XYZ file of C-alpha atoms in Angstrom:
757
model
C 54.473 43.814 77.659
C 52.749 43.822 81.042
C 53.013 46.332 83.878
C 56.084 44.501 85.185
C 57.797 45.076 81.844
C 57.392 41.516 80.437
C 55.919 40.898 76.931
C 52.375 39.478 76.996
C 49.841 38.397 74.451
C 47.132 40.860 73.533
C 43.773 39.552 74.692
C 41.211 38.460 72.087
C 38.997 41.403 73.015
C 41.500 43.765 71.433
C 41.484 42.057 68.015
C 39.379 44.520 66.033
C 41.153 47.800 66.828
C 44.540 46.114 66.848
C 44.372 45.542 63.124
C 45.212 49.190 62.461
C 47.759 49.235 65.264
C 49.539 46.399 63.553
C 49.561 48.394 60.360
C 51.185 51.347 62.172
C 53.751 48.903 63.436
C 54.642 48.100 59.853
C 53.502 44.466 59.934
C 50.770 42.565 58.166
C 48.080 41.786 60.718
C 46.807 38.293 61.149
C 43.225 37.442 61.788
C 43.733 37.883 65.491
C 45.484 41.244 65.015
C 48.941 40.087 66.076
C 52.187 40.880 64.341
C 54.108 38.090 62.670
C 56.487 36.041 64.758
C 59.505 37.623 63.088
C 58.816 40.881 64.892
C 58.091 39.487 68.303
C 61.490 40.044 69.858
C 62.244 43.422 68.256
C 62.364 46.261 70.878
C 60.704 48.594 68.397
C 57.812 46.192 67.824
C 57.263 45.509 71.524
C 53.921 46.515 72.923
C 53.391 47.761 76.433
C 50.239 47.616 78.482
C 50.095 51.209 79.698
C 46.923 50.802 81.777
C 45.769 47.352 82.794
C 42.320 46.009 83.598
C 42.749 47.125 87.208
C 43.244 50.676 85.923
C 46.850 50.858 87.138
C 49.426 52.830 85.178
C 52.625 51.029 84.211
C 55.963 51.928 85.786
C 57.902 50.868 82.679
C 56.793 53.414 80.123
C 59.933 55.551 80.450
C 62.262 52.600 79.912
C 60.111 51.316 77.038
C 60.177 54.696 75.303
C 63.961 54.544 75.604
C 63.934 51.022 74.106
C 61.826 52.363 71.265
C 64.537 54.973 70.679
C 62.271 57.950 71.298
C 63.460 59.219 74.658
C 65.691 61.898 73.134
C 63.319 62.751 70.297
C 62.264 65.990 71.968
C 59.123 67.179 70.124
C 59.920 65.069 67.097
C 57.352 62.402 67.883
C 53.572 62.029 67.766
C 50.866 60.116 69.630
C 47.767 58.527 68.065
C 44.884 57.055 70.066
C 42.976 54.313 68.250
C 39.348 53.678 69.264
C 37.884 50.465 67.911
C 35.300 47.757 68.483
C 36.008 45.392 71.322
C 33.679 43.687 73.711
C 34.618 44.390 77.318
C 38.270 45.537 77.391
C 39.142 48.444 79.647
C 42.939 48.427 79.230
C 45.118 50.657 77.073
C 48.065 49.388 75.048
C 50.876 51.230 73.332
C 53.498 50.487 70.704
C 55.768 52.365 68.310
C 55.098 52.590 64.609
C 57.808 50.995 62.525
C 60.202 53.580 61.050
C 57.984 56.270 62.532
C 58.340 58.582 65.490
C 54.793 57.674 66.428
C 53.493 56.075 69.589
C 50.132 54.352 69.034
C 47.691 53.851 71.896
C 45.073 51.092 71.516
C 42.135 52.355 73.635
C 39.101 50.318 74.757
C 36.314 49.731 72.284
C 33.295 51.896 71.766
C 30.661 49.219 72.045
C 31.673 47.636 75.299
C 29.010 46.909 77.802
C 30.905 48.671 80.543
C 31.255 52.220 79.317
C 29.896 55.139 81.290
C 32.516 56.475 83.645
C 35.263 54.243 82.211
C 34.547 55.559 78.759
C 34.735 59.133 79.957
C 38.071 58.464 81.651
C 39.510 56.808 78.561
C 38.351 59.660 76.363
C 39.692 62.260 78.753
C 43.048 60.489 78.983
C 43.266 60.121 75.202
C 42.386 63.747 74.499
C 44.942 64.984 77.038
C 47.673 62.747 75.621
C 47.073 62.336 71.885
C 47.181 64.545 68.844
C 44.983 62.370 66.639
C 41.996 60.249 67.621
C 41.630 57.452 65.080
C 38.045 56.091 65.241
C 37.368 52.679 63.762
C 33.790 51.952 62.578
C 32.032 49.741 60.070
C 30.277 51.156 57.030
C 26.947 49.650 58.055
C 27.172 51.498 61.416
C 27.160 54.944 59.787
C 23.938 56.705 60.661
C 23.358 54.706 63.823
C 24.015 56.541 67.104
C 25.468 53.686 69.063
C 27.021 51.710 66.286
C 28.724 54.760 64.831
C 30.376 55.506 68.185
C 28.323 58.662 68.610
C 28.050 58.058 72.358
C 31.814 57.952 72.615
C 32.145 61.074 70.481
C 29.672 62.941 72.632
C 31.825 62.059 75.622
C 34.915 63.239 73.707
C 33.248 66.562 72.884
C 32.173 67.130 76.478
C 35.567 66.454 78.028
C 37.218 68.511 75.284
C 35.148 71.534 76.284
C 36.284 71.047 79.846
C 39.915 70.757 78.831
C 40.329 73.194 75.972
C 37.159 75.301 75.793
C 38.562 78.526 77.198
C 41.991 78.004 75.685
C 40.602 77.643 72.180
C 38.915 81.007 72.527
C 42.232 82.799 72.929
C 43.702 80.967 69.974
C 46.092 78.815 71.999
C 46.735 75.095 71.792
C 43.780 72.665 71.997
C 42.894 71.383 68.525
C 42.580 67.655 67.862
C 42.161 65.660 64.637
C 39.318 63.127 64.501
C 40.239 60.613 61.772
C 37.381 58.261 60.960
C 38.335 54.919 59.382
C 35.266 53.418 57.694
C 35.857 49.648 57.466
C 34.475 47.180 54.926
C 33.535 49.916 52.468
C 32.135 48.140 49.427
C 31.655 51.306 47.393
C 27.865 51.301 47.011
C 27.606 54.440 49.097
C 30.220 57.025 48.102
C 32.667 58.140 50.778
C 31.424 61.727 50.379
C 27.926 60.676 51.390
C 29.221 58.777 54.370
C 31.345 61.787 55.305
C 28.335 64.120 55.077
C 26.236 61.803 57.232
C 28.903 61.517 59.915
C 29.559 65.279 59.859
C 25.854 66.018 60.267
C 25.604 63.564 63.139
C 28.677 65.098 64.842
C 27.236 68.610 64.429
C 23.955 67.511 66.016
C 25.834 65.982 68.912
C 27.869 69.202 69.339
C 24.758 71.369 69.233
C 23.061 69.171 71.794
C 25.871 69.626 74.306
C 25.215 71.698 77.404
C 27.857 74.390 77.028
C 28.951 77.045 79.488
C 27.433 80.495 78.920
C 30.636 81.962 77.530
C 31.035 79.063 75.051
C 27.531 79.029 73.559
C 28.679 80.389 70.207
C 31.582 77.980 69.810
C 31.466 75.604 66.857
C 32.760 72.084 66.450
C 35.355 73.338 63.982
C 36.822 75.591 66.667
C 38.197 72.529 68.451
C 38.312 69.616 66.016
C 39.456 68.913 62.517
C 37.575 66.059 60.825
C 39.110 63.636 58.350
C 37.606 60.538 56.741
C 38.949 57.545 54.866
C 37.550 54.189 53.856
C 39.099 50.730 53.716
C 37.801 47.819 51.571
C 36.654 44.570 53.081
C 39.640 42.700 54.476
C 38.410 39.251 53.531
C 36.682 39.897 50.205
C 39.248 42.376 48.859
C 42.405 41.551 50.817
C 44.911 42.934 48.295
C 43.019 46.162 47.882
C 42.636 46.430 51.637
C 46.380 46.006 52.051
C 47.121 48.669 49.454
C 44.758 51.166 51.039
C 46.258 50.564 54.463
C 49.730 51.284 53.074
C 48.424 54.429 51.419
C 46.811 55.480 54.705
C 50.136 54.876 56.462
C 51.826 57.410 54.197
C 49.567 60.095 55.617
C 51.281 59.453 58.970
C 54.802 59.409 57.510
C 55.137 61.791 54.589
C 55.244 65.364 55.869
C 55.075 66.778 52.363
C 51.547 65.516 51.763
C 48.695 67.974 52.086
C 46.714 65.436 54.076
C 49.590 64.779 56.518
C 47.778 64.121 59.762
C 50.282 65.464 62.315
C 49.851 69.207 62.111
C 51.896 71.319 64.565
C 48.658 72.638 66.084
C 47.768 69.157 67.317
C 50.981 68.541 69.280
C 50.663 68.699 73.066
C 54.245 70.064 73.311
C 55.365 67.454 75.828
C 59.009 66.391 75.239
C 59.405 62.680 74.640
C 61.476 62.150 77.785
C 58.605 63.548 79.861
C 55.714 61.694 78.225
C 55.634 58.877 80.772
C 55.574 61.195 83.764
C 52.975 63.428 82.073
C 50.661 60.522 81.186
C 50.966 59.034 84.647
C 49.936 62.331 86.251
C 47.045 62.692 83.765
C 45.783 59.216 84.554
C 46.110 59.819 88.303
C 44.015 62.994 87.986
C 41.453 61.167 85.834
C 41.187 58.219 88.214
C 40.653 60.438 91.254
C 37.914 62.356 89.408
C 39.738 65.612 89.920
C 39.383 68.481 87.533
C 42.035 67.991 84.921
C 43.997 71.156 84.326
C 46.394 70.406 81.500
C 48.398 73.609 81.844
C 48.962 72.770 85.488
C 49.965 69.234 84.551
C 52.344 70.579 81.952
C 53.871 72.909 84.511
C 54.193 70.064 87.018
C 55.832 67.942 84.366
C 58.111 70.823 83.449
C 59.073 71.345 87.085
C 59.793 67.664 87.561
C 61.813 67.260 84.389
C 63.610 70.575 84.682
C 64.634 69.665 88.217
C 65.913 66.296 87.014
C 67.798 67.823 84.105
C 69.159 70.572 86.320
C 70.380 68.024 88.883
C 72.232 66.030 86.233
C 73.809 69.169 84.778
C 74.740 70.404 88.254
C 76.304 67.063 89.212
C 78.562 67.121 86.152
C 79.405 70.764 86.813
C 80.297 70.060 90.457
C 82.556 67.200 89.455
C 84.374 69.423 86.972
C 84.875 72.259 89.442
C 86.374 69.970 92.105
C 89.616 69.717 90.151
C 90.508 73.369 90.816
C 89.266 73.729 94.370
C 92.296 72.182 96.048
C 95.007 74.359 94.407
C 92.830 77.412 94.942
C 92.312 76.616 98.617
C 96.058 75.992 98.920
C 96.667 79.621 97.982
C 97.750 79.150 94.372
C 96.614 81.326 91.493
C 95.014 78.983 88.943
C 95.994 80.081 85.463
C 93.034 80.313 83.088
C 90.502 79.757 85.868
C 88.052 82.198 84.279
C 88.044 80.242 81.028
C 87.551 76.989 82.896
C 84.624 78.401 84.876
C 83.034 79.771 81.708
C 83.312 76.373 80.047
C 81.878 74.568 83.068
C 78.969 76.940 83.325
C 78.360 76.999 79.584
C 78.383 73.200 79.368
C 75.956 72.883 82.291
C 73.577 75.467 80.822
C 73.851 73.950 77.353
C 72.960 70.543 78.703
C 70.046 72.021 80.605
C 68.859 74.046 77.605
C 69.100 71.050 75.307
C 66.848 68.865 77.429
C 64.684 71.378 79.301
C 63.913 74.046 76.716
C 61.137 71.859 75.282
C 59.099 72.139 78.444
C 56.849 74.888 79.708
C 58.783 78.094 78.989
C 57.867 79.777 82.218
C 59.064 76.820 84.255
C 62.086 76.327 82.002
C 63.185 79.940 82.373
C 62.553 79.967 86.098
C 64.470 76.753 86.667
C 67.225 77.957 84.364
C 67.575 81.081 86.461
C 67.686 78.892 89.585
C 70.344 76.667 88.019
C 72.361 79.678 86.946
C 72.153 81.025 90.481
C 73.422 77.730 91.902
C 76.230 77.602 89.326
C 77.283 81.148 90.102
C 77.077 80.573 93.859
C 79.262 77.475 93.438
C 81.801 79.385 91.357
C 81.736 82.500 93.529
C 84.044 81.034 96.241
C 86.524 80.076 93.508
C 86.316 83.625 92.168
C 86.878 85.168 95.600
C 89.742 82.810 96.456
C 91.338 83.552 93.094
C 91.128 87.274 93.879
C 92.684 86.741 97.321
C 95.471 84.594 95.899
C 96.013 87.070 93.067
C 96.103 89.861 95.642
C 98.846 88.094 97.606
C 100.809 87.205 94.488
C 100.705 90.731 93.087
C 101.620 92.275 96.435
C 104.549 89.887 96.810
C 105.694 90.690 93.265
C 105.375 94.408 94.045
C 107.594 94.070 97.120
C 110.166 92.055 95.195
C 110.263 94.461 92.263
C 110.440 97.424 94.639
C 113.434 95.974 96.462
C 115.116 95.119 93.163
C 114.632 98.678 91.950
C 116.059 100.161 95.136
C 119.344 98.314 94.885
C 122.379 100.431 94.201
C 122.863 104.124 94.680
C 121.502 105.776 91.556
C 117.721 105.372 91.594
C 114.655 107.552 91.760
C 112.396 106.250 94.489
C 109.214 107.733 93.013
C 109.921 106.207 89.594
C 110.671 102.785 91.078
C 107.485 102.813 93.162
C 105.383 104.144 90.273
C 106.538 101.456 87.839
C 106.107 98.668 90.378
C 102.649 99.957 91.377
C 101.441 100.206 87.768
C 102.705 96.727 86.932
C 101.121 95.257 90.065
C 97.712 96.882 89.553
C 97.661 95.994 85.856
C 98.491 92.385 86.606
C 95.761 92.178 89.227
C 93.173 93.874 87.007
C 93.957 91.544 84.091
C 93.690 88.488 86.320
C 90.479 89.747 87.944
C 88.864 90.473 84.574
C 89.835 87.038 83.322
C 88.216 85.278 86.262
C 85.066 87.444 86.259
C 82.051 85.876 84.583
C 79.550 87.699 82.454
C 75.984 88.179 83.694
C 77.065 88.075 87.339
C 77.132 90.723 90.012
C 80.693 89.782 90.960
C 82.985 92.720 91.496
C 86.720 92.912 92.017
C 87.052 96.671 92.498
C 86.869 96.348 96.289
C 89.743 93.869 96.247
C 91.692 96.210 93.964
C 91.157 99.068 96.399
C 92.371 96.833 99.217
C 95.435 95.952 97.143
C 96.080 99.619 96.429
C 95.858 100.385 100.119
C 98.371 97.660 100.942
C 100.640 98.818 98.112
C 100.474 102.294 99.587
C 101.320 100.954 103.032
C 104.257 98.970 101.665
C 105.473 101.977 99.668
C 105.118 104.243 102.691
C 106.974 101.796 104.893
C 109.654 101.380 102.249
C 109.896 105.137 101.913
C 110.304 105.433 105.675
C 112.967 102.736 105.611
C 114.760 104.420 102.740
C 114.458 107.743 104.504
C 116.011 106.186 107.615
C 118.791 104.718 105.500
C 119.340 108.079 103.870
C 119.381 109.899 107.199
C 121.721 107.263 108.648
C 124.040 107.666 105.674
C 123.936 111.446 106.004
C 124.609 111.047 109.715
C 127.657 108.844 109.055
C 128.996 111.309 106.512
C 128.309 114.135 108.945
C 130.265 112.345 111.631
C 133.239 111.872 109.315
C 133.180 115.499 108.218
C 133.144 117.024 111.704
C 135.488 114.560 113.387
C 138.819 116.120 112.519
C 137.823 119.816 112.850
C 136.288 119.149 116.275
C 139.385 117.246 117.419
C 141.654 120.103 116.368
C 139.484 122.746 117.998
C 139.172 120.857 121.266
C 142.902 120.077 121.383
C 143.920 123.706 120.962
C 141.419 124.865 123.571
C 141.565 128.495 122.502
C 139.054 130.970 123.971
C 137.003 130.761 120.735
C 137.103 126.947 120.791
C 133.305 126.530 120.823
C 132.875 129.171 118.129
C 135.027 127.088 115.811
C 133.227 123.882 116.775
C 129.725 125.326 116.258
C 130.704 127.080 113.063
C 131.969 123.806 111.627
C 128.828 122.037 112.927
C 126.437 124.480 111.286
C 128.218 124.449 107.949
C 128.279 120.662 107.865
C 124.626 120.491 108.968
C 123.540 122.801 106.171
C 125.215 120.522 103.639
C 123.518 117.493 105.217
C 120.089 119.140 105.068
C 120.638 120.124 101.446
C 121.595 116.550 100.616
C 118.451 115.247 102.345
C 116.111 117.649 100.542
C 117.638 116.762 97.181
C 117.038 113.049 97.708
C 113.692 113.537 99.446
C 112.200 114.972 96.264
C 112.472 111.563 94.591
C 110.722 109.962 97.576
C 107.585 112.059 97.158
C 107.896 113.023 100.780
C 105.278 115.432 102.032
C 106.150 118.748 103.627
C 105.219 117.360 107.021
C 107.470 114.353 106.494
C 110.320 116.635 105.447
C 109.844 118.781 108.523
C 109.849 115.688 110.711
C 112.894 114.146 109.014
C 114.875 117.394 109.106
C 114.095 117.785 112.783
C 115.305 114.257 113.372
C 118.400 114.900 111.267
C 119.260 118.027 113.281
C 118.766 116.205 116.520
C 120.877 113.254 115.443
C 123.567 115.570 114.057
C 123.682 117.386 117.376
C 123.876 114.103 119.260
C 126.684 113.030 116.916
C 128.556 116.214 117.729
C 127.839 115.686 121.401
C 129.166 112.123 121.196
C 132.339 113.410 119.565
C 132.731 116.019 122.289
C 132.138 113.359 124.955
C 134.807 111.244 123.314
C 137.282 114.142 123.480
C 136.339 115.066 127.055
C 136.392 111.666 128.700
C 138.266 111.605 132.036
C 141.506 110.154 130.718
C 141.413 112.263 127.560
C 140.649 115.575 129.265
C 143.263 114.928 131.933
C 145.723 114.201 129.114
C 144.809 117.481 127.449
C 145.279 119.357 130.741
C 148.605 117.644 131.377
C 149.841 118.455 127.868
C 148.777 122.070 128.279
C 150.526 122.232 131.642
C 153.721 120.532 130.438
C 153.900 122.877 127.498
C 154.303 125.702 130.018
C 156.161 123.827 132.784
C 158.505 121.201 131.325
C 159.806 118.653 133.808
C 162.526 117.362 131.491
C 164.208 120.773 131.160
C 167.505 121.123 133.051
C 166.960 123.567 135.870
C 169.581 125.845 137.237
C 169.656 126.868 140.876
C 168.752 130.403 139.997
C 165.542 129.431 137.951
C 162.144 130.698 139.299
C 160.495 127.275 139.450
C 157.709 128.349 141.809
C 156.582 131.254 139.615
C 156.601 129.213 136.411
C 154.719 126.395 138.143
C 151.977 128.686 139.464
C 151.475 130.394 136.108
C 151.253 127.091 134.218
C 148.868 125.591 136.765
C 146.555 128.607 136.806
C 146.384 128.772 133.017
C 145.589 125.058 132.849
C 142.933 125.281 135.546
C 141.216 127.981 133.500
C 140.591 125.383 130.762
C 138.244 123.285 132.895
C 135.360 125.839 132.935
C 135.960 126.406 129.210
C 135.445 122.693 128.492
C 132.580 122.423 130.988
C 129.899 124.030 128.792
C 129.300 124.667 125.097
C 129.245 128.449 125.086
C 130.469 130.329 122.015
C 131.882 133.807 122.379
C 129.857 134.924 119.364
C 126.185 134.574 120.341
C 125.165 134.320 116.675
C 126.794 130.910 116.556
C 124.583 129.521 119.302
C 122.545 126.470 118.287
C 119.255 125.333 119.765
C 116.826 122.446 119.365
C 113.350 121.808 120.796
C 113.215 119.307 123.600
C 111.074 116.288 122.696
C 110.500 112.796 123.919
C 111.148 110.682 120.827
C 112.904 110.347 117.487
C 110.268 109.917 114.731
C 112.698 107.955 112.587
C 113.691 105.463 115.266
C 110.493 105.451 117.330
C 112.497 105.654 120.540
C 110.995 107.002 123.704
C 114.204 108.371 125.202
C 113.870 111.792 126.745
C 115.774 114.576 124.996
C 116.546 117.731 126.936
C 118.568 120.088 124.734
C 119.786 122.501 127.473
C 121.314 119.584 129.345
C 123.299 118.623 126.243
C 125.128 121.951 126.421
C 126.667 120.919 129.751
C 129.845 118.897 129.264
C 130.958 118.778 132.919
C 128.781 119.278 135.910
C 130.106 121.392 138.753
C 130.947 118.303 140.740
C 132.771 116.781 137.782
C 134.709 120.011 137.259
C 135.850 120.020 140.890
C 136.890 116.390 140.577
C 138.921 117.094 137.437
C 140.529 120.121 139.084
C 141.490 118.054 142.133
C 142.984 115.273 140.035
C 144.889 117.766 137.912
C 146.327 119.479 141.011
C 147.664 116.158 142.245
C 149.395 115.562 138.930
C 150.728 119.142 138.801
C 152.091 118.943 142.366
C 153.884 115.722 141.474
C 155.467 117.448 138.475
C 156.546 120.308 140.734
C 158.241 118.000 143.267
C 160.029 116.132 140.458
C 161.262 119.432 139.007
C 162.637 120.466 142.390
C 164.346 117.143 142.945
C 165.990 117.208 139.525
C 167.487 120.632 140.307
C 169.162 119.449 143.591
C 170.534 116.262 142.018
C 172.134 118.174 139.195
C 174.147 120.271 141.692
C 175.469 117.643 144.228
C 175.759 114.219 142.616
C 177.118 114.484 139.045
C 180.829 113.106 139.125
C 183.627 114.920 137.387
C 184.737 111.968 135.300
C 181.317 112.012 133.565
C 182.126 115.417 132.180
C 185.520 114.064 130.960
C 183.761 111.099 129.399
C 181.384 113.456 127.586
C 184.398 115.471 126.374
C 185.993 112.306 124.997
C 182.863 111.184 123.251
C 182.034 114.485 121.604
C 185.746 115.442 120.684
C 186.747 114.040 117.235
C 190.435 113.683 118.085
C 189.850 111.833 121.329
C 187.184 109.671 119.702
C 189.595 108.631 116.886
C 192.319 107.771 119.391
C 189.877 105.644 121.376
C 188.862 103.787 118.237
C 192.515 102.980 117.405
C 193.149 101.749 120.909
C 190.044 99.546 120.715
C 191.226 98.029 117.431
C 194.634 97.412 118.851
C 193.222 95.697 121.902
C 191.009 93.517 119.740
C 193.948 92.410 117.608
C 195.899 91.590 120.745
C 192.991 89.486 122.026
C 192.865 87.543 118.787
C 196.594 86.988 118.935
C 196.292 85.879 122.513
C 193.653 83.339 121.557
C 196.010 81.844 119.017
C 198.872 82.010 121.445
C 196.796 80.325 124.120
C 196.143 77.412 121.784
C 199.870 76.819 121.281
C 200.627 77.328 124.980
C 198.126 74.632 125.910
C 199.480 72.277 123.281
C 203.110 72.905 124.331
C 202.392 72.611 128.104
C 203.491 76.187 128.953
C 200.384 76.959 131.041
C 202.128 76.993 134.430
C 204.952 79.318 133.561
C 202.487 81.603 131.799
C 200.284 81.965 134.932
C 203.312 82.936 137.013
C 204.444 85.595 134.553
C 200.915 86.953 134.230
C 200.527 87.291 138.011
C 203.677 89.350 138.227
C 202.573 91.656 135.416
C 199.114 92.128 136.919
C 200.543 93.109 140.279
C 202.699 95.735 138.666
C 199.821 97.183 136.681
C 197.605 97.524 139.732
C 200.317 99.371 141.609
C 200.758 101.904 138.833
C 196.966 102.402 138.524
C 196.589 103.207 142.204
C 199.278 105.823 141.963
C 197.570 107.509 139.032
C 194.136 107.514 140.780
C 195.511 109.173 143.880
C 196.963 111.931 141.794
C 194.139 112.635 139.327
C 190.739 111.993 141.010
C 189.068 114.535 143.361
C 189.818 114.467 147.064
C 186.608 112.557 147.988
C 187.250 109.844 145.416
C 190.990 109.716 146.274
C 190.216 109.180 149.957
C 187.784 106.420 149.048
C 190.328 104.601 146.883
C 193.072 104.919 149.585
C 190.757 103.419 152.152
C 189.966 100.509 149.805
C 193.436 99.739 148.601
């Protein structure tokens, strides 16, 4: 596969080293080192040109690793760099071993004519990327500097000191396995001898290196592990060669073998999903001839990958949290929001931990803390809105429960408020704890204190309202209790009238105050509140009394009382005789009545101990009114001007009564006719009354008979004669009546009748 991601043929220059690569790929190599045609189109068997002849790094390594099925392998993969004999190739190829979590890099040959700087770069890149360097050489090259790849190895040792020299001293990562594959071994020289020769040559090369002062005592074994194996001649012993290759392959597959090549100490600890980015950065540093600092590269890789992983986790988290933002912003309490937020956060962190924990721990932890901060900052508004909504809900429930508890007459205000408060605070605390996340600095105590303050305000306001209701009820009862006694006292208008009124007022007020204090205990009212409420109750009771007095002393009412008092002593309807002392009785009655006006004019008890007083103040604390209250002025019922006006109006009425009394006396003497006395005698005498009743019955029967008679007269045509007879009878009756009147009636009446008839 080329840099543009398309499969390509491996150039002929790569034939020699590609033989082993083909074996890693699980296929039998042909003479040109290519896999059989049956594997050409398999994604696992695809090869990718990682670095081409122009020394450019491919952009398709990440996608190819995913096609190989290794992207999510984490640390469960390995990388082998194969150095072999090729003429002039400078490119690097990579493939995956069949049924192996191994990526095999085919690096340029060791005997190319163009080595130098290119060779150093290839070696540096391979050491920084691979765990095992597999070096291909022929048996006849052992012992020769150039033919045995000693020049390449010297370069490897030098760049290794630059990369891992100081790290190996502190015992940290930096070891690499050098696996020498001796080709075309015919068995004349034992493998042990060849191994000894190569080891001696490698030691000489190591000793000849120019090492830094602090690394002078370092040995080859401090950085490299050496392993050797031999393969028979491919052409002369093909079957044996094939068997040995398969046996060699087991050393890369079977982890239970003692000679398993992939030791944990060799792994570069780069997660598989970050290999492409890591290698690209390594190659960029190598190409620009910059000092290659692998720890820095690992940190850069970790930062890059952790940021990517964090972004993916955060995107999923944000999408999940959107579902609950709208109801929360609408003012609703989201049930189970705390559990949802915990799940969202846990899933995001789990995803991050799964993919990012393989990278540099310092970077991983730092980025995890950053991600956690972003998650918490995203969830914090939901937490705060939930608290606000819970606050409103609990406060509303408190108000509702409080009003429900205060219905009816028999309730204890303190108990109702206490139960509602406890239920409200418990509900809020439970909801706040549920929505609070662990390992955060979120706090809900401030919101609880705010809720408590509002609960207190609502309870105080409710207590004030209930106190007003109680005082109003006491005031109504007070008004009912004093109404009748005050009416009676004011109607009688005795000299001790105000004593009776104030005595009744004080007794009723004491009962009202006792009733208030009894109920106020259940309200948890403070002493100051009781003092204020009692003062208001006294003032309102006094104003109630004053209103009752004003009702009984209105102009029409007081004039009625004065008239009744006057009439009781000077009756107009009484029959007066000429010898009665009307003037004396009138004067006495009028003077006694006039004395009542100053008595009604001011509340002034005879007994000074019954006097009542209140402080003058500008407002009623229970009604928040700003009306001025001047107690001394409330003692005045009538002003002096009003008293004079009432006196004047009463005198007019009294004088009218006097004139009427006088007139009735004169009329009784001169104008009552005598026959009225006779009529009264007839009416009230039983004998005369019985006789009159008989006469009336007789007349009625005659009238009925006449009606019947009239009917027959009309029918018989006797109307004319009847009128003539009736006229004669009527004339005779009138004559007799006139005679009787002249004899019986008084002279004045008789004269009148004679003049008329």
